[in-house]
mmCIF file of C-alpha atoms in Angstrom:
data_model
loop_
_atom_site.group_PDB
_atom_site.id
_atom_site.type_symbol
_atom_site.label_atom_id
_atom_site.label_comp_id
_atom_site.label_asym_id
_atom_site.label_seq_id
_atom_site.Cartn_x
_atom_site.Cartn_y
_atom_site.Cartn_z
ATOM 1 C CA UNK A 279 30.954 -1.146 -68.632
ATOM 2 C CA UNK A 280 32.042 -2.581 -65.535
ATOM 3 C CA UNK A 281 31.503 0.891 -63.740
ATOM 4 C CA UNK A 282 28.290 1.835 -65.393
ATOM 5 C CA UNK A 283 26.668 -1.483 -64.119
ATOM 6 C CA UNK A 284 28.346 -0.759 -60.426
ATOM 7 C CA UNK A 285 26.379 1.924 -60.761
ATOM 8 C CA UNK A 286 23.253 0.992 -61.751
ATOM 9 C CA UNK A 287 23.602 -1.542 -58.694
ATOM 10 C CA UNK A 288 24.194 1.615 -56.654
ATOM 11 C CA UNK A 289 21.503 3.621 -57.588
ATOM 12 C CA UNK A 290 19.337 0.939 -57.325
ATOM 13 C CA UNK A 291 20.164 -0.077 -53.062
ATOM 14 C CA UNK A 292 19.839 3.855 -52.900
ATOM 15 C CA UNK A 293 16.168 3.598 -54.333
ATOM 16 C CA UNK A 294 15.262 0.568 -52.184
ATOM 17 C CA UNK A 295 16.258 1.910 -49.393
ATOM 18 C CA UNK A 296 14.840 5.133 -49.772
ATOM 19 C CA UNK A 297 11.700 3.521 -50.272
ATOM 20 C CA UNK A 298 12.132 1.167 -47.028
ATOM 21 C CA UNK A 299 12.943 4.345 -45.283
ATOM 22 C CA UNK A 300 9.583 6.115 -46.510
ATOM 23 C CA UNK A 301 7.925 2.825 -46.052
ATOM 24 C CA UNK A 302 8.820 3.292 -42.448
ATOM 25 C CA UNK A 303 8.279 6.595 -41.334
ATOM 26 C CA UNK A 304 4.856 6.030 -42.992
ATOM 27 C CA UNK A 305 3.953 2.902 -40.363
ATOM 28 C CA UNK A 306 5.855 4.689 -37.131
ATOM 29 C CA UNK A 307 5.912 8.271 -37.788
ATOM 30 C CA UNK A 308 3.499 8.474 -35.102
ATOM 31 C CA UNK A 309 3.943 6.590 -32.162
ATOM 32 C CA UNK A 310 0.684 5.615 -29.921
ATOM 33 C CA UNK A 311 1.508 4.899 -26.241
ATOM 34 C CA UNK A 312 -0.598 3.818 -23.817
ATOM 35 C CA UNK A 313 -1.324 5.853 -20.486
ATOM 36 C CA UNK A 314 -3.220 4.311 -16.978
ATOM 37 C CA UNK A 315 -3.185 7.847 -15.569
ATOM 38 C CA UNK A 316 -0.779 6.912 -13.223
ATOM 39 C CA UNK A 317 1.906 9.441 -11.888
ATOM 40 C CA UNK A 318 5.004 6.907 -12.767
ATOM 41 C CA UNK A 319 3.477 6.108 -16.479
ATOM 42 C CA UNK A 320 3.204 10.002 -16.552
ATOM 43 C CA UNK A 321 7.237 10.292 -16.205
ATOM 44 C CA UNK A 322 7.797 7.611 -18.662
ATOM 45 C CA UNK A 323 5.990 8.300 -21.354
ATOM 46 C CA UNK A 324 6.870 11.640 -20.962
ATOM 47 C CA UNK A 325 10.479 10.918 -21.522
ATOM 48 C CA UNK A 326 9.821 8.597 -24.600
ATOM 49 C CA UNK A 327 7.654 11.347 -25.798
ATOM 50 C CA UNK A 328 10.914 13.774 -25.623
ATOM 51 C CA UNK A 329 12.777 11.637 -27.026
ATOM 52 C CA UNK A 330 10.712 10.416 -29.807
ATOM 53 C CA UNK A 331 9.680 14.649 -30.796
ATOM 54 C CA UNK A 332 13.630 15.354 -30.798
ATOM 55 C CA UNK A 333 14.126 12.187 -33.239
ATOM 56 C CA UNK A 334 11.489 13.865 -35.254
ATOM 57 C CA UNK A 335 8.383 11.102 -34.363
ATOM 58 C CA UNK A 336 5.170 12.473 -33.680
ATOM 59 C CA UNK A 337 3.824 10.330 -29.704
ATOM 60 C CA UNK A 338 0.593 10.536 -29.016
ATOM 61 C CA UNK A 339 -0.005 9.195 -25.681
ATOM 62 C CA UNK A 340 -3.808 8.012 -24.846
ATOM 63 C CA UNK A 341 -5.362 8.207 -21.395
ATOM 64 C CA UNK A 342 -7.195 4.340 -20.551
ATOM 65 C CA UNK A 343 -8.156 1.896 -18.625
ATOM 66 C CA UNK A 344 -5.043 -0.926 -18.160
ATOM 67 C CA UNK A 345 -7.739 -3.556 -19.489
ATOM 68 C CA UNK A 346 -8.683 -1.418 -22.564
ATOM 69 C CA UNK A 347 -4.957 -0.936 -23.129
ATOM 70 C CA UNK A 348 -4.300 -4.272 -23.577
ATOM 71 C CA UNK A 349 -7.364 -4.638 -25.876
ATOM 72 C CA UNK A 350 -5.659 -1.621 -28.234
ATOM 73 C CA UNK A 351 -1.972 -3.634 -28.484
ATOM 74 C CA UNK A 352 -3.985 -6.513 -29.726
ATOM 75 C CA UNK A 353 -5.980 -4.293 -32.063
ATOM 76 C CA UNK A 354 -3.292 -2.126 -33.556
ATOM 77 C CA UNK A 355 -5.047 0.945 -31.840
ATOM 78 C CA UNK A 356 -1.697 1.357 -29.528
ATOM 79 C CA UNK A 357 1.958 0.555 -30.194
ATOM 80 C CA UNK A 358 3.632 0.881 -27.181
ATOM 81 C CA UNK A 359 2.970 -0.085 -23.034
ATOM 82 C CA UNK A 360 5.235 1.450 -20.737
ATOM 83 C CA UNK A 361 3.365 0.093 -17.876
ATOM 84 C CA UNK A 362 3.037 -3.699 -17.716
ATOM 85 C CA UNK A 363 3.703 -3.657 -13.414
ATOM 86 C CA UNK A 364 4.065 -7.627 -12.713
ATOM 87 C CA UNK A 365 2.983 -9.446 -11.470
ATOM 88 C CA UNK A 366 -0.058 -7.260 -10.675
ATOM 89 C CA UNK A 367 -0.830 -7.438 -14.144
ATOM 90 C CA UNK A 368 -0.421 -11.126 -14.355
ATOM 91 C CA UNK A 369 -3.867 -12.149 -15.640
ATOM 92 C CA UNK A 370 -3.431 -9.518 -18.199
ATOM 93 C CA UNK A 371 -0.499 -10.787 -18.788
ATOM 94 C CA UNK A 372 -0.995 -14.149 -19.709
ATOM 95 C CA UNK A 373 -4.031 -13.870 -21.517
ATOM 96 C CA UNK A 374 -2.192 -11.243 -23.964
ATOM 97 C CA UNK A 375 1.089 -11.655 -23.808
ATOM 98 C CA UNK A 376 2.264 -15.341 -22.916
ATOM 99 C CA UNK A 377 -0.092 -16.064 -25.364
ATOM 100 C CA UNK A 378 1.336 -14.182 -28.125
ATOM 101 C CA UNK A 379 -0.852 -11.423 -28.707
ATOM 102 C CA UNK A 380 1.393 -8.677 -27.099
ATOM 103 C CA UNK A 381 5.184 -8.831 -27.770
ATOM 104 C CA UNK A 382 7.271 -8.160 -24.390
ATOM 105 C CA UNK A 383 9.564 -6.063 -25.474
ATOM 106 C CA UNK A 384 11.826 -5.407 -22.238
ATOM 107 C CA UNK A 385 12.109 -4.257 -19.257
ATOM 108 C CA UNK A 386 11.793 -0.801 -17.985
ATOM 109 C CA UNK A 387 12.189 -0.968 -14.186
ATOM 110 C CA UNK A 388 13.251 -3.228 -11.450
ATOM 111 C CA UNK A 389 12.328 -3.867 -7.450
ATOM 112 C CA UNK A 390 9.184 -2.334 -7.623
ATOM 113 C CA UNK A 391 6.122 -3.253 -4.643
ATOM 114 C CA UNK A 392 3.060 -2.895 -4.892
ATOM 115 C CA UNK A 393 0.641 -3.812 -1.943
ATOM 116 C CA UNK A 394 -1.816 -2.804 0.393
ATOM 117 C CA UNK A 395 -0.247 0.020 2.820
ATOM 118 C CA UNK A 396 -1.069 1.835 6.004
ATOM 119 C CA UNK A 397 0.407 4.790 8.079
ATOM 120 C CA UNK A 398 3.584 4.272 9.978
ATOM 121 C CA UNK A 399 1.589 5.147 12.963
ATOM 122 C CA UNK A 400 -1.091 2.412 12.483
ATOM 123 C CA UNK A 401 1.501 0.100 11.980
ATOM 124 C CA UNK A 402 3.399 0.395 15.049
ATOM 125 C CA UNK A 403 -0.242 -0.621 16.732
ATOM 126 C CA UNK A 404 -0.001 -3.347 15.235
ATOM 127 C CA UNK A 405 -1.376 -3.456 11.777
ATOM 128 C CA UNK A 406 1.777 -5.222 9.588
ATOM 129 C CA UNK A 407 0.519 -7.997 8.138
ATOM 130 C CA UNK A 408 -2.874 -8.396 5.388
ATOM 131 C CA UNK A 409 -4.550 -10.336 8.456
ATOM 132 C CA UNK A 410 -3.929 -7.498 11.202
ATOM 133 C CA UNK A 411 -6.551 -5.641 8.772
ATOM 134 C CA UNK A 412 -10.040 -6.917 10.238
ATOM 135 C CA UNK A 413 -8.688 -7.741 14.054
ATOM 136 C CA UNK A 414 -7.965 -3.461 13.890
ATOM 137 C CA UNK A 415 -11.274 -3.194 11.604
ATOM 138 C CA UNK A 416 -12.411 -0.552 13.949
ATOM 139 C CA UNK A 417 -9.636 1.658 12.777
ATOM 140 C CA UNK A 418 -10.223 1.126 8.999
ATOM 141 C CA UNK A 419 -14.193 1.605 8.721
ATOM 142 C CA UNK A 420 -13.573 -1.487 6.903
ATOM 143 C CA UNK A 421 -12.517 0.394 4.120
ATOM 144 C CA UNK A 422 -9.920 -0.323 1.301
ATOM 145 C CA UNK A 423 -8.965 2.539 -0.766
ATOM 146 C CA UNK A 424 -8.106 1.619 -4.703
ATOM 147 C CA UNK A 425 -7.083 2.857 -7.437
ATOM 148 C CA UNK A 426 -9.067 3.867 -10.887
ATOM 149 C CA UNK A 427 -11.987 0.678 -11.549
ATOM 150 C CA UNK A 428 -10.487 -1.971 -13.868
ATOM 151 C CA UNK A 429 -6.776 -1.899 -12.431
ATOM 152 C CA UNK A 430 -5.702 -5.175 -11.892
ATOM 153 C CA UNK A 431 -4.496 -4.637 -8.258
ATOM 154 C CA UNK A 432 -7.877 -3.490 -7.472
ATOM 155 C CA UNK A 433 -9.389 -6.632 -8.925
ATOM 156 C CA UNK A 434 -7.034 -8.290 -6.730
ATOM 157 C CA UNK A 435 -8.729 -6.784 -3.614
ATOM 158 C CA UNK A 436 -11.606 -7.332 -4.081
ATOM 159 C CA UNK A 437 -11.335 -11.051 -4.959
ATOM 160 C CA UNK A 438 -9.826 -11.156 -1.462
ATOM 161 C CA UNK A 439 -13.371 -9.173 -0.566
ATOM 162 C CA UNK A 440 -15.052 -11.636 -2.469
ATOM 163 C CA UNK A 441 -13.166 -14.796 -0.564
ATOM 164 C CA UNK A 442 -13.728 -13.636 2.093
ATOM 165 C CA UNK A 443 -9.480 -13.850 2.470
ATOM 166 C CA UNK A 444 -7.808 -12.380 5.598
ATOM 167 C CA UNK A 445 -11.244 -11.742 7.119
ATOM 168 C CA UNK A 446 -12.177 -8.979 5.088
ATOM 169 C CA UNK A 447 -15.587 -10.904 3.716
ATOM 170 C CA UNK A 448 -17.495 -7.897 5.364
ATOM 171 C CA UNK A 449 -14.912 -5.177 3.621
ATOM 172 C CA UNK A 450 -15.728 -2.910 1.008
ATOM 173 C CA UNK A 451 -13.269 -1.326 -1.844
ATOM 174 C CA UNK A 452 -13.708 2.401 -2.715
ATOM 175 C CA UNK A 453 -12.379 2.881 -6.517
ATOM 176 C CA UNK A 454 -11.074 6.522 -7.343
ATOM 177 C CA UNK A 455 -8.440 7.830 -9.248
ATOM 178 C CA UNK A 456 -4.873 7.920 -8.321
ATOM 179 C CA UNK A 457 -5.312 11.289 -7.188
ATOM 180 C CA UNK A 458 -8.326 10.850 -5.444
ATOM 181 C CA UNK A 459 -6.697 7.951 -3.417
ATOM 182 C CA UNK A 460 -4.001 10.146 -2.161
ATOM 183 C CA UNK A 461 -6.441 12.790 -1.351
ATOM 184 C CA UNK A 462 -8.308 10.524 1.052
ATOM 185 C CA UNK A 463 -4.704 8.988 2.522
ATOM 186 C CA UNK A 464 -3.180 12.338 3.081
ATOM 187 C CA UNK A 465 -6.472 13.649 4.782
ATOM 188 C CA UNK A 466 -6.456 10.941 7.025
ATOM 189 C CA UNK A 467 -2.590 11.294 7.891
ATOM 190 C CA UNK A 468 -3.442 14.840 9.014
ATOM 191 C CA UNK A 469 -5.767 14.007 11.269
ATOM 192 C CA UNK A 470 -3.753 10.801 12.398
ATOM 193 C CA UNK A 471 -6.532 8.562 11.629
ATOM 194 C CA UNK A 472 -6.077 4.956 10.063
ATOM 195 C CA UNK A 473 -6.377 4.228 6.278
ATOM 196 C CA UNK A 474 -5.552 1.099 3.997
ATOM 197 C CA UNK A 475 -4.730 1.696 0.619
ATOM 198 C CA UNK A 476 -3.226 0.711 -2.398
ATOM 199 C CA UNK A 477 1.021 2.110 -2.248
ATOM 200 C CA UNK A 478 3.399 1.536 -4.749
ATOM 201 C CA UNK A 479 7.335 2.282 -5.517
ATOM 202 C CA UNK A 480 8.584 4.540 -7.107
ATOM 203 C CA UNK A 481 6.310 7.138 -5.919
ATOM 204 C CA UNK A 482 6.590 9.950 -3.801
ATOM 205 C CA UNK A 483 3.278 9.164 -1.663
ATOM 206 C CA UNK A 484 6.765 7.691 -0.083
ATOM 207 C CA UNK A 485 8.002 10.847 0.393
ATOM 208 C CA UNK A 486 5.014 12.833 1.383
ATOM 209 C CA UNK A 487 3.731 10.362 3.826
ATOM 210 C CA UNK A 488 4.988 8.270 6.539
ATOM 211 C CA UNK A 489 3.417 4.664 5.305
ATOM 212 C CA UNK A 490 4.372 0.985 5.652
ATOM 213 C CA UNK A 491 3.770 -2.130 3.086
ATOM 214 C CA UNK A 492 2.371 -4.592 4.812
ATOM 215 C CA UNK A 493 3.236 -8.309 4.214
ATOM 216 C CA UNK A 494 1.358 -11.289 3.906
ATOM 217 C CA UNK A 495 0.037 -10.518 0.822
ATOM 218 C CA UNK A 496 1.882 -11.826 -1.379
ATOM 219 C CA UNK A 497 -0.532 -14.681 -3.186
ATOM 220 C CA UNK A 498 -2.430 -11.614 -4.894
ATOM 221 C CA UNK A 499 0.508 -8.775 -4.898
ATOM 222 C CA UNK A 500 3.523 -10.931 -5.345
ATOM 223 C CA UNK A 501 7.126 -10.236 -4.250
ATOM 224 C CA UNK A 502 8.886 -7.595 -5.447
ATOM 225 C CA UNK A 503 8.442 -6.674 -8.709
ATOM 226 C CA UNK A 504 9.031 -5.223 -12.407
ATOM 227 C CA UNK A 505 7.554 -3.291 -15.035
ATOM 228 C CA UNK A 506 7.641 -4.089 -18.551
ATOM 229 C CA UNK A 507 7.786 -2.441 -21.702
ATOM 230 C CA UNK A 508 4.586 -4.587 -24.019
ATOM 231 C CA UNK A 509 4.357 -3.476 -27.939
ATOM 232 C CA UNK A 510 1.783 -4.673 -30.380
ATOM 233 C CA UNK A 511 3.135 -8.117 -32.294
ATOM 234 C CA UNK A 512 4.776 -7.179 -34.550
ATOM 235 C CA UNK A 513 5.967 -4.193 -33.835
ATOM 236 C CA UNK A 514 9.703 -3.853 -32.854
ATOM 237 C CA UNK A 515 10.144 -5.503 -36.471
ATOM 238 C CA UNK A 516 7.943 -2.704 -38.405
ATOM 239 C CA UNK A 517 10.012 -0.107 -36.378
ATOM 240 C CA UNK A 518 13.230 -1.043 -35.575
ATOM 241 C CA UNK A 519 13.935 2.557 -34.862
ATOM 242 C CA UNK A 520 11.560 2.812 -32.610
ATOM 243 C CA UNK A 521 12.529 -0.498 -30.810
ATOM 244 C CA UNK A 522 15.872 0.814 -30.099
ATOM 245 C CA UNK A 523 15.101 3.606 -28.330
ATOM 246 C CA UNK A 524 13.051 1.393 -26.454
ATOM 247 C CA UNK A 525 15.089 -1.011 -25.632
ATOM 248 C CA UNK A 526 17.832 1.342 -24.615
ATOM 249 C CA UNK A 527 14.740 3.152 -22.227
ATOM 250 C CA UNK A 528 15.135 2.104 -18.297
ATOM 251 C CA UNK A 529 14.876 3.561 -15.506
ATOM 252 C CA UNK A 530 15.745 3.892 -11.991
ATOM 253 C CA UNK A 531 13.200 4.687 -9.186
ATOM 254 C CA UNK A 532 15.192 7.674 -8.153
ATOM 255 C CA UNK A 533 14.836 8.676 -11.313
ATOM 256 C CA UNK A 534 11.371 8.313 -11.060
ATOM 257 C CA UNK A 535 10.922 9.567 -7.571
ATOM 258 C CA UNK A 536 12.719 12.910 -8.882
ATOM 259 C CA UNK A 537 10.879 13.613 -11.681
ATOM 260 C CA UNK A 538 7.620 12.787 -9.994
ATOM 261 C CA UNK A 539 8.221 14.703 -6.813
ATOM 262 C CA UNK A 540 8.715 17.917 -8.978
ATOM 263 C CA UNK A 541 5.408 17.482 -10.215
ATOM 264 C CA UNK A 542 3.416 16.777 -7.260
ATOM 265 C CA UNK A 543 5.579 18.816 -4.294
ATOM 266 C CA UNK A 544 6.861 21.132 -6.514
ATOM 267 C CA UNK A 545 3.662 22.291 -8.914
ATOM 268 C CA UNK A 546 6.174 21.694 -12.186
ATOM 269 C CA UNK A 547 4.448 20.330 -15.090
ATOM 270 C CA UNK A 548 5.297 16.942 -15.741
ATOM 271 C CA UNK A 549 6.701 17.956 -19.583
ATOM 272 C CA UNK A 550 8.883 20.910 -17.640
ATOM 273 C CA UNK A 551 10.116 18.056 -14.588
ATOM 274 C CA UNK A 552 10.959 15.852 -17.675
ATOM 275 C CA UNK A 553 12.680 18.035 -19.636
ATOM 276 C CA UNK A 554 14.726 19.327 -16.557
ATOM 277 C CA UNK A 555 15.237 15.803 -15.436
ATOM 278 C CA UNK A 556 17.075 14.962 -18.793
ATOM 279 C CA UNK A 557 19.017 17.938 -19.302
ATOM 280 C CA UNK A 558 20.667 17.771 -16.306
ATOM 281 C CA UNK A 559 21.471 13.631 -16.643
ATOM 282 C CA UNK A 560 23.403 13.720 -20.462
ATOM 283 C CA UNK A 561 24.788 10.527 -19.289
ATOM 284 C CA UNK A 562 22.106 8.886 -19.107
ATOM 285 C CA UNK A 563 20.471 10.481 -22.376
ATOM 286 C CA UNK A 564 23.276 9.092 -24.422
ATOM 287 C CA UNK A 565 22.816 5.839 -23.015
ATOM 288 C CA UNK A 566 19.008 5.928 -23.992
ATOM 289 C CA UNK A 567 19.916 7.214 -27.804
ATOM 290 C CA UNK A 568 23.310 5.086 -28.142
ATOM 291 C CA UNK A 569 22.757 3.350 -31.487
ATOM 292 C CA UNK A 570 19.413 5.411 -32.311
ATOM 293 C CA UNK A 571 18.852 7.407 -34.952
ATOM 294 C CA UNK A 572 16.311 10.341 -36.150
ATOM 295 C CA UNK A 573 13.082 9.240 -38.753
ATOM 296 C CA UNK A 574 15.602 10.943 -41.279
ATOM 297 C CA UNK A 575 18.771 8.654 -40.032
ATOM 298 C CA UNK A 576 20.941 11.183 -39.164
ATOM 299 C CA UNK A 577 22.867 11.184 -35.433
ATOM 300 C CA UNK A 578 19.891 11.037 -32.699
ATOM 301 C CA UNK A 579 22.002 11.964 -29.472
ATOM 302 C CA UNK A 580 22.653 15.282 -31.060
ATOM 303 C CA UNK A 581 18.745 15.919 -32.619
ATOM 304 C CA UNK A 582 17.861 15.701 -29.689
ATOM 305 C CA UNK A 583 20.266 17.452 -27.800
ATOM 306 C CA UNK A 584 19.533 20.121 -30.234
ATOM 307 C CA UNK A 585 15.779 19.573 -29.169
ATOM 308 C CA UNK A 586 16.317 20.389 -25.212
#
């Protein structure tokens, strides 16, 4: 009797959590991360994209604005944010996330910048600091060079535009794409001409051009910085899973400079940079998988190993 109601018991925390387990995969088989179009959000979704295909999740990583992003955590049209950069994205921030909105979930990367930046050349005559800008305006066409519209840091120039901060009351900001940017700062490099525009690390614009951050910025760019990994509320609790992984995900900004310089110097898809990034680091792959499992809860280190 004894045994047959053991049993029972048995067969009934199997059922349960089979259903739990289908319960799950039903809410985070698919996993929808957010994407800027920025070269470093590139890398790191593409790794938790790797990962999450060899675990046997299905990512699907959406191209939009950072302000629209936010909007989608809030909404449930997004689960995941690789790419909370603070405190650039400090407005965003606290109207989403210290308010309870957004869950921060960790974070990713550390001893970022993110400021206004110029040739090395131009700096050595003299343009280091946010107020060298307009005494050297003659060098600059007054001209600030931006990111995509929306991004916070741009928003950040031109409230200094706007306030007339530094001088640069008569400035004017020029919103492009990432890309675009670059274009526009390597042209003028070539021709050793000056250009201000928005630089960050990691990225290999570090790399590929001689530049300088300059300082004095700091009320609208910060120090140095971090980037954060935001989910929708909620959402590390629906997916435990899922929140592992993500937990275990950081990075390093060689890691990041790498992967990144393969695509852009090196014409290698950013899946292909990935996936050669990864397989040649195991040590750092079991690190990211180390109490992770597949949707099916088998061993995740070796799925995915299996996957590469």
């Amino acid at each position: 009797m004894r045994k047959t109601i053991s049993a029972v018991i048995a067969g009934s925390v199997m059922l349960a959590a089979t259903g739990l387990q289908a319960q799950e995969d039903k809410q985070c088989a698919t996993v929808r991360l957010g994407d800027p179009g920025w070269s470093d959000i590139a890398v790191t979704n593409g790794i938790a994209s790797l990962l999450l295909e060899g675990l046997g999740y299905k990512p699907k990583v959406m191209t939009l604005g950072v302000p629209i992003i936010f909007a989608g955590l809030t909404k449930d049209q997004l689960d995941v944010f690789l790419g909370n950069w603070m405190p650039a994205q400090q407005d965003n921030y606290d109207k989403f996330v210290a308010s309870g909105e957004i869950d921060e979930h960790s974070v990713n990367l550390t001893g970022t910048e993110y400021t206004l930046a110029v040739p090395t050349s131009v700096w050595s005559e003299g343009v280091k600091r946010f107020e060298d800008l307009d005494t050297h305006a003659e060098l600059f066409d007054k001209t600030i060079y931006g990111i995509a519209a929306g991004a916070p840091a741009n928003l950040s120039i031109q409230k200094m535009i706007d306030q007339d901060e530094f001088g640069l009351g008569d400035w004017r900001l020029v919103e492009s794409s990432e890309q675009a940017m670059l274009v526009q700062v390597g042209r003028a490099v070539k021709r050793d001409k000056g250009v201000v525009f928005l630089g960050w690390t990691p990225h290999p614009m570090n790399v590929q051009y001689d530049i300088k951050y300059l300082k004095g910025g700091e009320a609208y760019f910060g120090e140095s910085g971090t980037v954060n990994t935001l989910v929708r509320k909620g959402y590390a609790a629906q997916c435990p899973n899922v929140g592992k992984l993500l937990s275990n995900l950081q990075f390093t900004q060689e890691m990041e400079n790498a992967i990144m310089d393969e695509v852009l110097a090196r014409n290698a898809s950013n899946d292909a940079a990935v996936k050669a990034w990864v397989k040649a680091h195991p040590e750092v792959l079991e690190g990211w998988l180390q109490g992770v499992k597949t949707r099916e809860g088998k061993d995740g280190l070796a799925a995915v190993k299996a996957s590469l």
